[in-house]
mmCIF file of C-alpha atoms in Angstrom:
data_model
loop_
_atom_site.group_PDB
_atom_site.id
_atom_site.type_symbol
_atom_site.label_atom_id
_atom_site.label_comp_id
_atom_site.label_asym_id
_atom_site.label_seq_id
_atom_site.Cartn_x
_atom_site.Cartn_y
_atom_site.Cartn_z
ATOM 1 C CA MET A 1 57.350 -32.599 109.217
ATOM 2 C CA SER A 2 56.508 -30.901 112.523
ATOM 3 C CA ILE A 3 53.524 -31.916 114.652
ATOM 4 C CA GLU A 4 52.040 -29.404 117.067
ATOM 5 C CA VAL A 5 51.585 -30.412 120.693
ATOM 6 C CA LYS A 6 48.597 -28.629 122.223
ATOM 7 C CA VAL A 7 47.148 -28.340 125.720
ATOM 8 C CA PRO A 8 44.617 -31.201 125.864
ATOM 9 C CA VAL A 9 41.022 -30.957 127.060
ATOM 10 C CA LEU A 10 41.345 -31.079 130.842
ATOM 11 C CA GLY A 11 37.773 -31.687 131.928
ATOM 12 C CA GLU A 12 34.437 -29.990 132.210
ATOM 13 C CA SER A 13 34.690 -26.249 133.026
ATOM 14 C CA ILE A 14 38.526 -26.394 133.075
ATOM 15 C CA SER A 15 39.843 -23.897 130.529
ATOM 16 C CA GLU A 16 43.440 -23.310 131.625
ATOM 17 C CA ALA A 17 46.384 -24.889 133.404
ATOM 18 C CA THR A 18 49.878 -24.039 134.604
ATOM 19 C CA ILE A 19 53.027 -25.629 133.178
ATOM 20 C CA GLY A 20 54.517 -27.410 136.187
ATOM 21 C CA GLU A 21 57.599 -28.844 134.488
ATOM 22 C CA TRP A 22 59.066 -29.640 131.106
ATOM 23 C CA LEU A 23 59.999 -33.336 131.061
ATOM 24 C CA LYS A 24 61.813 -33.098 127.718
ATOM 25 C CA GLN A 25 64.197 -30.425 126.507
ATOM 26 C CA PRO A 26 64.541 -29.024 122.955
ATOM 27 C CA GLY A 27 66.560 -31.347 120.706
ATOM 28 C CA GLU A 28 65.933 -34.474 122.767
ATOM 29 C CA ALA A 29 64.531 -37.592 121.140
ATOM 30 C CA VAL A 30 61.043 -38.575 122.259
ATOM 31 C CA ALA A 31 59.003 -41.727 121.751
ATOM 32 C CA ALA A 32 55.327 -41.806 120.863
ATOM 33 C CA ASP A 33 53.118 -41.291 123.951
ATOM 34 C CA GLU A 34 56.139 -40.430 126.119
ATOM 35 C CA PRO A 35 55.348 -37.647 128.638
ATOM 36 C CA ILE A 36 57.008 -34.381 127.600
ATOM 37 C CA ALA A 37 55.413 -31.892 130.016
ATOM 38 C CA SER A 38 53.469 -31.797 133.266
ATOM 39 C CA LEU A 39 50.459 -29.477 133.577
ATOM 40 C CA GLU A 40 48.935 -28.446 136.896
ATOM 41 C CA THR A 41 45.191 -27.892 136.892
ATOM 42 C CA ASP A 42 42.969 -26.844 139.762
ATOM 43 C CA LYS A 43 42.805 -30.430 140.985
ATOM 44 C CA VAL A 44 45.520 -32.679 139.551
ATOM 45 C CA ALA A 45 48.808 -32.765 137.673
ATOM 46 C CA VAL A 46 48.363 -34.007 134.082
ATOM 47 C CA GLU A 47 51.170 -35.270 131.870
ATOM 48 C CA VAL A 48 51.119 -34.295 128.190
ATOM 49 C CA PRO A 49 52.258 -37.167 125.919
ATOM 50 C CA ALA A 50 54.126 -36.832 122.640
ATOM 51 C CA PRO A 51 51.730 -37.441 119.700
ATOM 52 C CA SER A 52 54.462 -39.241 117.740
ATOM 53 C CA ALA A 53 58.118 -40.207 117.873
ATOM 54 C CA GLY A 54 60.658 -37.599 116.868
ATOM 55 C CA VAL A 55 62.739 -34.731 118.212
ATOM 56 C CA MET A 56 61.505 -32.187 120.727
ATOM 57 C CA GLY A 57 61.060 -28.648 119.421
ATOM 58 C CA GLN A 58 61.384 -25.345 121.262
ATOM 59 C CA HIS A 59 59.320 -24.629 124.375
ATOM 60 C CA ILE A 60 56.777 -21.956 123.514
ATOM 61 C CA PHE A 61 55.968 -21.404 127.206
ATOM 62 C CA SER A 62 58.120 -21.643 130.325
ATOM 63 C CA ALA A 63 57.488 -23.558 133.538
ATOM 64 C CA GLY A 64 55.055 -21.576 135.675
ATOM 65 C CA ASP A 65 53.234 -19.995 132.721
ATOM 66 C CA THR A 66 49.455 -20.225 132.484
ATOM 67 C CA VAL A 67 48.208 -21.791 129.250
ATOM 68 C CA GLN A 68 44.743 -22.149 127.738
ATOM 69 C CA VAL A 69 43.204 -25.398 126.492
ATOM 70 C CA GLY A 70 44.177 -25.736 122.832
ATOM 71 C CA SER A 71 47.301 -23.562 123.106
ATOM 72 C CA ILE A 72 50.392 -24.848 121.270
ATOM 73 C CA LEU A 73 53.055 -25.940 123.785
ATOM 74 C CA THR A 74 55.775 -27.125 121.413
ATOM 75 C CA THR A 75 56.311 -29.164 118.255
ATOM 76 C CA ILE A 76 57.608 -32.647 117.555
ATOM 77 C CA GLU A 77 59.765 -33.021 114.471
ATOM 78 C CA GLU A 78 59.105 -36.474 113.079
ATOM 79 C CA SER A 79 62.005 -38.919 113.079
ATOM 80 C CA GLY A 80 62.647 -38.936 109.322
ATOM 81 C CA ALA A 81 63.048 -35.173 109.072
ATOM 82 C CA ALA A 82 65.048 -35.096 112.273
ATOM 83 C CA VAL A 83 67.504 -37.720 111.013
ATOM 84 C CA ALA A 84 67.997 -35.849 107.737
ATOM 85 C CA ARG A 85 68.543 -32.592 109.614
ATOM 86 C CA ASP A 86 71.009 -34.152 112.049
ATOM 87 C CA ALA A 87 72.924 -35.779 109.207
ATOM 88 C CA GLY A 88 73.232 -32.418 107.434
ATOM 89 C CA GLU A 89 74.480 -30.705 110.571
ATOM 90 C CA GLN A 90 77.025 -33.405 111.364
ATOM 91 C CA GLN A 91 78.489 -33.779 107.840
ATOM 92 C CA PRO A 92 80.747 -30.680 107.899
ATOM 93 C CA ALA A 93 82.145 -31.665 111.287
ATOM 94 C CA ILE A 94 82.886 -35.185 110.050
ATOM 95 C CA ALA A 95 84.596 -33.911 106.916
ATOM 96 C CA LYS A 96 86.730 -31.537 108.985
ATOM 97 C CA SER A 97 87.654 -34.351 111.342
ATOM 98 C CA GLU A 98 88.784 -36.556 108.442
ATOM 99 C CA ALA A 99 90.822 -33.758 106.876
ATOM 100 C CA ALA A 100 92.709 -32.871 110.047
ATOM 101 C CA PRO A 101 92.854 -35.838 112.445
ATOM 102 C CA ALA A 102 93.970 -35.165 115.994
ATOM 103 C CA PRO A 103 97.564 -36.198 116.880
ATOM 104 C CA SER A 104 96.265 -38.724 119.393
ATOM 105 C CA ALA A 105 94.039 -40.468 116.829
ATOM 106 C CA ALA A 106 96.491 -43.312 116.388
ATOM 107 C CA LYS A 107 96.491 -44.023 120.113
ATOM 108 C CA ALA A 108 92.788 -43.871 120.838
ATOM 109 C CA ASP A 109 89.722 -44.634 118.783
ATOM 110 C CA PRO A 110 87.284 -41.719 119.080
ATOM 111 C CA ALA A 111 84.274 -43.699 117.799
ATOM 112 C CA PRO A 112 83.269 -45.317 121.101
ATOM 113 C CA ALA A 113 83.429 -41.992 122.911
ATOM 114 C CA ALA A 114 81.284 -40.372 120.250
ATOM 115 C CA SER A 115 78.665 -43.094 120.486
ATOM 116 C CA SER A 116 78.255 -42.781 124.296
ATOM 117 C CA PRO A 117 76.625 -39.600 125.556
ATOM 118 C CA ALA A 118 78.460 -37.810 128.305
ATOM 119 C CA PRO A 119 76.749 -37.634 131.688
ATOM 120 C CA ALA A 120 74.745 -34.495 132.307
ATOM 121 C CA PRO A 121 76.719 -31.883 134.240
ATOM 122 C CA SER A 122 75.352 -30.841 137.616
ATOM 123 C CA GLY A 123 72.658 -28.231 137.211
ATOM 124 C CA GLU A 124 71.526 -29.383 133.765
ATOM 125 C CA PRO A 125 67.722 -29.892 133.632
ATOM 126 C CA VAL A 126 66.679 -33.491 134.308
ATOM 127 C CA SER A 127 63.306 -34.880 133.177
ATOM 128 C CA LEU A 128 61.386 -36.075 136.246
ATOM 129 C CA SER A 129 57.871 -37.430 136.559
ATOM 130 C CA PRO A 130 55.736 -35.942 139.371
ATOM 131 C CA ALA A 131 56.165 -39.087 141.512
ATOM 132 C CA VAL A 132 59.958 -39.140 141.058
ATOM 133 C CA ARG A 133 60.201 -35.388 141.720
ATOM 134 C CA ARG A 134 58.350 -35.872 145.004
ATOM 135 C CA LEU A 135 60.808 -38.577 146.146
ATOM 136 C CA VAL A 136 63.809 -36.446 145.149
ATOM 137 C CA LEU A 137 62.499 -33.543 147.239
ATOM 138 C CA GLU A 138 61.626 -35.790 150.182
ATOM 139 C CA HIS A 139 65.135 -37.241 150.364
ATOM 140 C CA GLY A 140 66.976 -34.018 149.471
ATOM 141 C CA LEU A 141 68.870 -35.570 146.546
ATOM 142 C CA ASP A 142 70.504 -34.039 143.472
ATOM 143 C CA PRO A 143 68.815 -35.755 140.490
ATOM 144 C CA THR A 144 71.757 -34.969 138.190
ATOM 145 C CA GLY A 145 73.949 -37.252 140.296
ATOM 146 C CA ILE A 146 71.662 -40.281 140.027
ATOM 147 C CA LYS A 147 71.982 -42.729 137.151
ATOM 148 C CA GLY A 148 68.598 -43.403 135.548
ATOM 149 C CA THR A 149 67.609 -46.916 134.489
ATOM 150 C CA GLY A 150 64.298 -45.965 132.858
ATOM 151 C CA LYS A 151 63.536 -45.310 129.221
ATOM 152 C CA ASP A 152 66.034 -42.887 127.601
ATOM 153 C CA GLY A 153 67.918 -42.805 130.911
ATOM 154 C CA ARG A 154 65.029 -41.253 132.860
ATOM 155 C CA LEU A 155 64.999 -41.643 136.623
ATOM 156 C CA THR A 156 62.580 -44.116 138.162
ATOM 157 C CA LYS A 157 61.292 -44.264 141.740
ATOM 158 C CA GLU A 158 63.541 -47.286 142.329
ATOM 159 C CA ASP A 159 66.608 -45.266 141.209
ATOM 160 C CA VAL A 160 65.804 -42.496 143.709
ATOM 161 C CA LEU A 161 65.130 -44.917 146.590
ATOM 162 C CA ALA A 162 68.401 -46.754 145.892
ATOM 163 C CA ALA A 163 70.300 -43.458 145.842
ATOM 164 C CA ALA A 164 68.667 -42.459 149.129
ATOM 165 C CA GLU A 165 69.774 -45.720 150.770
ATOM 166 C CA THR A 166 73.309 -45.221 149.435
ATOM 167 C CA ALA A 167 73.387 -41.673 150.774
ATOM 168 C CA LYS A 168 72.317 -42.887 154.231
ATOM 169 C CA ALA A 169 75.042 -45.547 154.304
ATOM 170 C CA ALA A 170 77.810 -43.249 153.031
ATOM 171 C CA PRO A 171 79.906 -41.255 155.565
ATOM 172 C CA ALA A 172 79.101 -37.570 155.823
ATOM 173 C CA PRO A 173 81.243 -35.542 153.394
ATOM 174 C CA ALA A 174 83.520 -32.791 154.625
ATOM 175 C CA ALA A 175 81.852 -29.417 154.810
ATOM 176 C CA ALA A 176 82.382 -27.355 151.675
ATOM 177 C CA PRO A 177 83.919 -23.878 152.098
ATOM 178 C CA ALA A 178 81.470 -20.997 152.097
ATOM 179 C CA PRO A 179 81.089 -19.148 148.771
ATOM 180 C CA ALA A 180 83.484 -16.233 148.545
ATOM 181 C CA ALA A 181 80.954 -13.954 146.872
ATOM 182 C CA LYS A 182 78.756 -13.595 149.977
ATOM 183 C CA PRO A 183 80.148 -15.001 153.205
ATOM 184 C CA ALA A 184 77.599 -15.835 155.912
ATOM 185 C CA THR A 185 77.388 -13.438 158.827
ATOM 186 C CA SER A 186 76.369 -14.204 162.380
ATOM 187 C CA SER A 187 73.177 -12.179 161.969
ATOM 188 C CA GLU A 188 72.120 -14.310 158.995
ATOM 189 C CA ALA A 189 73.034 -17.724 160.387
ATOM 190 C CA GLY A 190 69.970 -19.918 160.861
ATOM 191 C CA ARG A 191 67.572 -17.267 159.486
ATOM 192 C CA GLU A 192 67.471 -18.230 155.833
ATOM 193 C CA THR A 193 64.192 -17.888 153.955
ATOM 194 C CA GLU A 194 62.957 -19.404 150.717
ATOM 195 C CA ARG A 195 60.256 -17.974 148.498
ATOM 196 C CA VAL A 196 58.393 -20.576 146.409
ATOM 197 C CA ARG A 197 55.493 -19.900 144.085
ATOM 198 C CA MET A 198 52.276 -21.634 145.141
ATOM 199 C CA THR A 199 51.259 -24.444 142.834
ATOM 200 C CA ARG A 200 47.991 -24.062 141.008
ATOM 201 C CA ILE A 201 46.486 -26.888 143.085
ATOM 202 C CA ARG A 202 47.482 -25.217 146.358
ATOM 203 C CA GLN A 203 46.059 -21.888 145.146
ATOM 204 C CA THR A 204 42.763 -23.602 144.332
ATOM 205 C CA ILE A 205 42.657 -25.371 147.704
ATOM 206 C CA ALA A 206 43.225 -22.060 149.491
ATOM 207 C CA ARG A 207 40.576 -20.255 147.455
ATOM 208 C CA ARG A 208 37.913 -22.950 147.823
ATOM 209 C CA LEU A 209 38.427 -23.379 151.562
ATOM 210 C CA LYS A 210 38.096 -19.638 152.086
ATOM 211 C CA GLU A 211 34.998 -19.531 149.875
ATOM 212 C CA ALA A 212 33.451 -22.291 151.995
ATOM 213 C CA GLN A 213 34.014 -20.265 155.150
ATOM 214 C CA ASP A 214 32.652 -17.101 153.550
ATOM 215 C CA THR A 215 29.562 -18.745 152.016
ATOM 216 C CA ALA A 216 28.336 -21.557 154.275
ATOM 217 C CA ALA A 217 27.043 -21.136 157.832
ATOM 218 C CA MET A 218 29.461 -23.780 159.083
ATOM 219 C CA LEU A 219 29.044 -25.536 162.388
ATOM 220 C CA THR A 220 30.698 -28.695 163.776
ATOM 221 C CA THR A 221 29.170 -31.269 166.080
ATOM 222 C CA PHE A 222 31.069 -34.098 167.782
ATOM 223 C CA ASN A 223 30.512 -37.584 169.100
ATOM 224 C CA ASP A 224 32.713 -40.513 170.054
ATOM 225 C CA VAL A 225 32.511 -44.124 169.007
ATOM 226 C CA ASP A 226 33.706 -47.365 170.565
ATOM 227 C CA MET A 227 35.746 -49.172 167.904
ATOM 228 C CA THR A 228 35.866 -52.531 169.722
ATOM 229 C CA ALA A 229 33.387 -54.351 167.457
ATOM 230 C CA VAL A 230 35.023 -53.157 164.226
ATOM 231 C CA ILE A 231 38.519 -53.991 165.479
ATOM 232 C CA GLU A 232 37.394 -57.491 166.477
ATOM 233 C CA ALA A 233 35.659 -58.024 163.116
ATOM 234 C CA ARG A 234 38.771 -56.971 161.227
ATOM 235 C CA ALA A 235 41.004 -59.218 163.338
ATOM 236 C CA LYS A 236 38.687 -62.178 162.781
ATOM 237 C CA TYR A 237 38.129 -61.839 159.052
ATOM 238 C CA LYS A 238 41.054 -59.837 157.651
ATOM 239 C CA ASP A 239 42.998 -62.883 156.393
ATOM 240 C CA LEU A 240 39.968 -64.500 154.756
ATOM 241 C CA PHE A 241 38.919 -61.148 153.298
ATOM 242 C CA GLU A 242 42.340 -60.492 151.763
ATOM 243 C CA LYS A 243 42.593 -64.053 150.451
ATOM 244 C CA LYS A 244 39.209 -63.815 148.716
ATOM 245 C CA HIS A 245 39.256 -60.235 147.471
ATOM 246 C CA GLY A 246 42.972 -59.458 147.182
ATOM 247 C CA ILE A 247 42.678 -56.307 149.294
ATOM 248 C CA ARG A 248 43.032 -55.545 152.992
ATOM 249 C CA LEU A 249 39.945 -54.883 155.098
ATOM 250 C CA GLY A 250 40.281 -51.340 156.469
ATOM 251 C CA PHE A 251 38.281 -48.986 158.654
ATOM 252 C CA MET A 252 37.147 -46.791 155.748
ATOM 253 C CA GLY A 253 34.955 -49.562 154.362
ATOM 254 C CA PHE A 254 32.980 -49.659 157.621
ATOM 255 C CA PHE A 255 32.614 -45.878 157.818
ATOM 256 C CA ALA A 256 31.648 -45.537 154.143
ATOM 257 C CA LYS A 257 28.910 -48.166 154.537
ATOM 258 C CA ALA A 258 27.759 -46.572 157.801
ATOM 259 C CA ALA A 259 27.647 -43.157 156.097
ATOM 260 C CA CYS A 260 25.480 -44.560 153.279
ATOM 261 C CA LEU A 261 22.930 -45.806 155.830
ATOM 262 C CA ALA A 262 22.983 -42.519 157.753
ATOM 263 C CA LEU A 263 22.597 -40.478 154.550
ATOM 264 C CA LYS A 264 19.419 -42.434 153.783
ATOM 265 C CA ASP A 265 17.990 -41.638 157.205
ATOM 266 C CA VAL A 266 19.037 -37.957 157.114
ATOM 267 C CA PRO A 267 18.856 -36.954 153.400
ATOM 268 C CA SER A 268 19.586 -33.266 154.030
ATOM 269 C CA VAL A 269 23.206 -34.181 154.847
ATOM 270 C CA ASN A 270 23.475 -35.580 151.308
ATOM 271 C CA ALA A 271 21.843 -32.517 149.705
ATOM 272 C CA GLN A 272 23.141 -29.150 148.502
ATOM 273 C CA ILE A 273 21.892 -25.621 147.996
ATOM 274 C CA GLU A 274 21.606 -24.234 144.449
ATOM 275 C CA GLY A 275 20.291 -20.690 144.433
ATOM 276 C CA ASP A 276 17.016 -20.749 146.335
ATOM 277 C CA GLU A 277 16.508 -24.493 145.815
ATOM 278 C CA ILE A 278 17.632 -27.617 147.698
ATOM 279 C CA VAL A 279 18.887 -30.500 145.559
ATOM 280 C CA TYR A 280 18.457 -33.932 147.164
ATOM 281 C CA HIS A 281 20.382 -36.970 145.897
ATOM 282 C CA ASN A 282 19.057 -40.522 146.042
ATOM 283 C CA TYR A 283 22.603 -41.874 145.649
ATOM 284 C CA ALA A 284 25.783 -41.498 147.703
ATOM 285 C CA ASP A 285 28.848 -40.298 145.794
ATOM 286 C CA ILE A 286 31.322 -40.186 148.665
ATOM 287 C CA SER A 287 34.455 -38.060 148.295
ATOM 288 C CA VAL A 288 37.412 -39.544 150.171
ATOM 289 C CA ALA A 289 40.226 -37.169 151.074
ATOM 290 C CA VAL A 290 43.647 -38.634 150.194
ATOM 291 C CA SER A 291 47.117 -37.147 150.350
ATOM 292 C CA ALA A 292 48.966 -36.308 147.124
ATOM 293 C CA PRO A 293 52.424 -34.759 146.529
ATOM 294 C CA ASN A 294 50.912 -31.335 145.731
ATOM 295 C CA GLY A 295 48.241 -31.323 148.444
ATOM 296 C CA LEU A 296 44.989 -32.965 149.461
ATOM 297 C CA VAL A 297 42.734 -34.345 146.725
ATOM 298 C CA VAL A 298 39.229 -35.795 147.052
ATOM 299 C CA PRO A 299 38.405 -38.493 144.468
ATOM 300 C CA VAL A 300 34.825 -39.751 144.498
ATOM 301 C CA ILE A 301 33.502 -43.265 145.201
ATOM 302 C CA ARG A 302 30.541 -43.340 142.801
ATOM 303 C CA ASN A 303 27.319 -44.982 144.026
ATOM 304 C CA ALA A 304 28.975 -46.119 147.238
ATOM 305 C CA GLU A 305 25.602 -47.366 148.507
ATOM 306 C CA THR A 306 25.672 -50.132 145.864
ATOM 307 C CA LEU A 307 29.242 -51.304 146.539
ATOM 308 C CA SER A 308 30.362 -54.137 148.790
ATOM 309 C CA PHE A 309 33.066 -53.752 151.431
ATOM 310 C CA ALA A 310 35.568 -55.179 148.937
ATOM 311 C CA GLY A 311 34.439 -52.762 146.215
ATOM 312 C CA ILE A 312 34.854 -49.776 148.516
ATOM 313 C CA GLU A 313 38.268 -50.894 149.820
ATOM 314 C CA LYS A 314 39.575 -51.579 146.296
ATOM 315 C CA THR A 315 38.400 -48.178 145.084
ATOM 316 C CA ILE A 316 40.018 -46.363 148.015
ATOM 317 C CA ALA A 317 43.308 -48.268 147.638
ATOM 318 C CA ASP A 318 43.398 -47.457 143.921
ATOM 319 C CA PHE A 319 42.740 -43.767 144.620
ATOM 320 C CA GLY A 320 45.532 -43.643 147.195
ATOM 321 C CA LYS A 321 48.083 -45.239 144.882
ATOM 322 C CA ARG A 322 47.224 -43.066 141.894
ATOM 323 C CA ALA A 323 47.139 -39.905 144.023
ATOM 324 C CA LYS A 324 50.776 -40.528 144.984
ATOM 325 C CA ASP A 325 51.688 -41.255 141.360
ATOM 326 C CA GLY A 326 49.827 -38.164 140.131
ATOM 327 C CA THR A 327 47.650 -40.165 137.722
ATOM 328 C CA LEU A 328 44.167 -39.382 139.047
ATOM 329 C CA LYS A 329 41.821 -38.092 136.357
ATOM 330 C CA MET A 330 39.899 -34.849 136.581
ATOM 331 C CA ASP A 331 36.448 -36.423 136.326
ATOM 332 C CA GLU A 332 37.271 -38.753 139.230
ATOM 333 C CA MET A 333 37.300 -35.779 141.608
ATOM 334 C CA MET A 334 34.102 -34.077 140.564
ATOM 335 C CA GLY A 335 30.484 -34.458 141.626
ATOM 336 C CA GLY A 336 30.722 -35.848 145.170
ATOM 337 C CA THR A 337 27.700 -35.450 147.460
ATOM 338 C CA PHE A 338 29.397 -36.076 150.834
ATOM 339 C CA THR A 339 33.018 -36.229 152.077
ATOM 340 C CA ILE A 340 34.873 -38.421 154.593
ATOM 341 C CA SER A 341 38.267 -37.137 155.768
ATOM 342 C CA ASN A 342 40.467 -39.415 157.888
ATOM 343 C CA GLY A 343 42.899 -37.273 159.850
ATOM 344 C CA GLY A 344 43.505 -40.177 162.219
ATOM 345 C CA VAL A 345 46.090 -41.692 159.870
ATOM 346 C CA PHE A 346 48.279 -38.664 160.667
ATOM 347 C CA GLY A 347 47.606 -38.841 164.428
ATOM 348 C CA SER A 348 44.889 -36.193 164.721
ATOM 349 C CA LEU A 349 42.901 -36.389 167.976
ATOM 350 C CA MET A 350 40.157 -33.938 166.979
ATOM 351 C CA SER A 351 39.475 -31.393 164.241
ATOM 352 C CA THR A 352 36.787 -29.256 162.620
ATOM 353 C CA PRO A 353 36.962 -30.205 158.918
ATOM 354 C CA ILE A 354 35.890 -27.667 156.297
ATOM 355 C CA ILE A 355 33.067 -28.397 153.864
ATOM 356 C CA ASN A 356 33.959 -29.101 150.235
ATOM 357 C CA PRO A 357 31.462 -26.893 148.271
ATOM 358 C CA PRO A 358 28.866 -27.408 146.916
ATOM 359 C CA GLN A 359 28.520 -30.272 149.395
ATOM 360 C CA SER A 360 26.794 -29.518 152.682
ATOM 361 C CA ALA A 361 28.678 -31.745 155.138
ATOM 362 C CA VAL A 362 31.960 -33.547 155.819
ATOM 363 C CA LEU A 363 32.674 -36.341 158.309
ATOM 364 C CA GLY A 364 36.028 -36.192 160.091
ATOM 365 C CA LEU A 365 37.616 -39.373 161.496
ATOM 366 C CA HIS A 366 40.420 -39.298 164.055
ATOM 367 C CA ARG A 367 42.926 -41.530 165.776
ATOM 368 C CA ILE A 368 41.896 -44.402 168.045
ATOM 369 C CA ASP A 369 42.961 -44.093 171.699
ATOM 370 C CA GLN A 370 42.421 -46.342 174.683
ATOM 371 C CA ARG A 371 40.251 -44.353 177.101
ATOM 372 C CA PRO A 372 38.334 -45.241 180.287
ATOM 373 C CA VAL A 373 34.618 -45.744 179.566
ATOM 374 C CA VAL A 374 31.729 -46.372 181.953
ATOM 375 C CA MET A 375 30.040 -49.577 180.795
ATOM 376 C CA PRO A 376 26.260 -50.258 180.981
ATOM 377 C CA ASP A 377 26.738 -52.287 184.184
ATOM 378 C CA GLY A 378 28.546 -49.368 185.851
ATOM 379 C CA SER A 379 32.044 -50.816 185.592
ATOM 380 C CA ILE A 380 34.912 -48.860 184.043
ATOM 381 C CA ALA A 381 36.939 -50.378 181.214
ATOM 382 C CA ALA A 382 39.597 -49.229 178.773
ATOM 383 C CA ARG A 383 38.064 -49.110 175.299
ATOM 384 C CA PRO A 384 39.456 -48.100 171.858
ATOM 385 C CA MET A 385 37.631 -44.809 171.279
ATOM 386 C CA MET A 386 37.557 -42.440 168.295
ATOM 387 C CA TYR A 387 36.185 -38.893 168.105
ATOM 388 C CA LEU A 388 33.884 -38.175 165.165
ATOM 389 C CA ALA A 389 33.291 -34.656 163.828
ATOM 390 C CA LEU A 390 30.573 -33.558 161.422
ATOM 391 C CA SER A 391 30.978 -30.092 159.923
ATOM 392 C CA TYR A 392 27.807 -28.987 158.151
ATOM 393 C CA ASP A 393 26.091 -26.037 156.490
ATOM 394 C CA HIS A 394 23.596 -24.786 159.058
ATOM 395 C CA ARG A 395 21.615 -23.055 156.309
ATOM 396 C CA LEU A 396 20.426 -26.486 155.176
ATOM 397 C CA ILE A 397 21.065 -28.909 158.046
ATOM 398 C CA ASP A 398 19.569 -28.338 161.486
ATOM 399 C CA GLY A 399 21.404 -29.283 164.656
ATOM 400 C CA ARG A 400 18.944 -32.118 165.343
ATOM 401 C CA GLU A 401 19.662 -33.632 161.928
ATOM 402 C CA ALA A 402 23.429 -33.313 162.353
ATOM 403 C CA VAL A 403 23.349 -35.012 165.763
ATOM 404 C CA THR A 404 21.031 -37.738 164.451
ATOM 405 C CA PHE A 405 23.411 -38.401 161.562
ATOM 406 C CA LEU A 406 26.378 -38.877 163.905
ATOM 407 C CA VAL A 407 24.341 -41.112 166.203
ATOM 408 C CA ARG A 408 23.471 -43.322 163.206
ATOM 409 C CA ILE A 409 27.187 -43.584 162.365
ATOM 410 C CA LYS A 410 28.014 -44.428 165.990
ATOM 411 C CA GLU A 411 25.324 -47.123 166.185
ATOM 412 C CA ALA A 412 26.474 -48.805 162.951
ATOM 413 C CA ILE A 413 30.151 -48.832 163.951
ATOM 414 C CA GLU A 414 29.532 -50.089 167.473
ATOM 415 C CA ASP A 415 27.213 -52.820 166.137
ATOM 416 C CA PRO A 416 28.336 -53.655 162.549
ATOM 417 C CA THR A 417 25.446 -56.144 162.208
ATOM 418 C CA ARG A 418 23.314 -53.086 161.455
ATOM 419 C CA LEU A 419 25.258 -52.680 158.208
ATOM 420 C CA LEU A 420 24.025 -56.103 157.079
ATOM 421 C CA ILE A 421 20.355 -55.734 157.967
ATOM 422 C CA ASP A 422 20.031 -52.033 157.020
ATOM 423 C CA LEU A 423 19.198 -50.581 160.445
#
């Protein structure tokens, strides 16, 4: 009996996806709920699980094809039918082998060899999860040369990392001779190009960023903030915080709480334009930009204004981990009212972040540098300073409101007591 595998429901308003990779090939055994294909939507990569155990059928679509929700991707032939079919196919070969045994049969027992599958030759498709594929590409490894320790011999992240360490320790192999079919010429040396199709996620990022520039009247205002008080608070309480809550105390918790206070004082920053109306929100669903293998994603911290520091830090840490593993859900990245993007983790000194429509503003954080600052008493001291950038839709937010918002953020970070007494 064959069971159809269809494109699952991918989320509200998502009607199609692109096949990123087939994780199982026709004829391979699959277990129930084992991922057999990876789909790329506008926001995330989604793995399609097998509905039951059995044998993989033919691929109806190829990698890179666009498929609609509900389309049939392949079939799974249930185990009972598969076993009967395999037995029927193997019987003639067995009978022939018994009738005409090989001359070397007396010297070697063929049974053990038949029971152990041969290793996949180089170039044969290997089933890789999105996280494992990212590590393979990062380290420049050939997945067919790595022995998998996962289920059904699949590669795990630990297998790839171990192979990478082995490759680093091994001496460099002798250079292979150039292919005879097309020898390299001096004019071509060092000028190779590679053409790679954009992933669906990258296409969506490009389209939405351009739409934001074309639609919103974007403007960016800047300020700087002295991080001394936050750094001292973290140093003083980080061990107790981690011991009690099981998570590290980071900077994003302070900025998320500061943003919630500032959004209350300047509600237009937390609003959005719909047609000829302005929609104000009495809650703060803060989108936090995190890096994923296929590009930047922005999962949403729901009702951030009601969360504690520990709740915010745990949510952000969970988002970061699952973004790298490619397991974020579609509904976790929809409906934000305001965005915080931390380019400082990559060393950015200053930037003009782009709004994430239909939101009306985005706060950009940057790296912390020791800079000379004139203190209130006139002395000059080296202080850990960070530039803040607020990009906003000038159709909705006036310059006075944008500057006021950044000042509120600055005041809360430079005096974190304000976060406790709601000032």
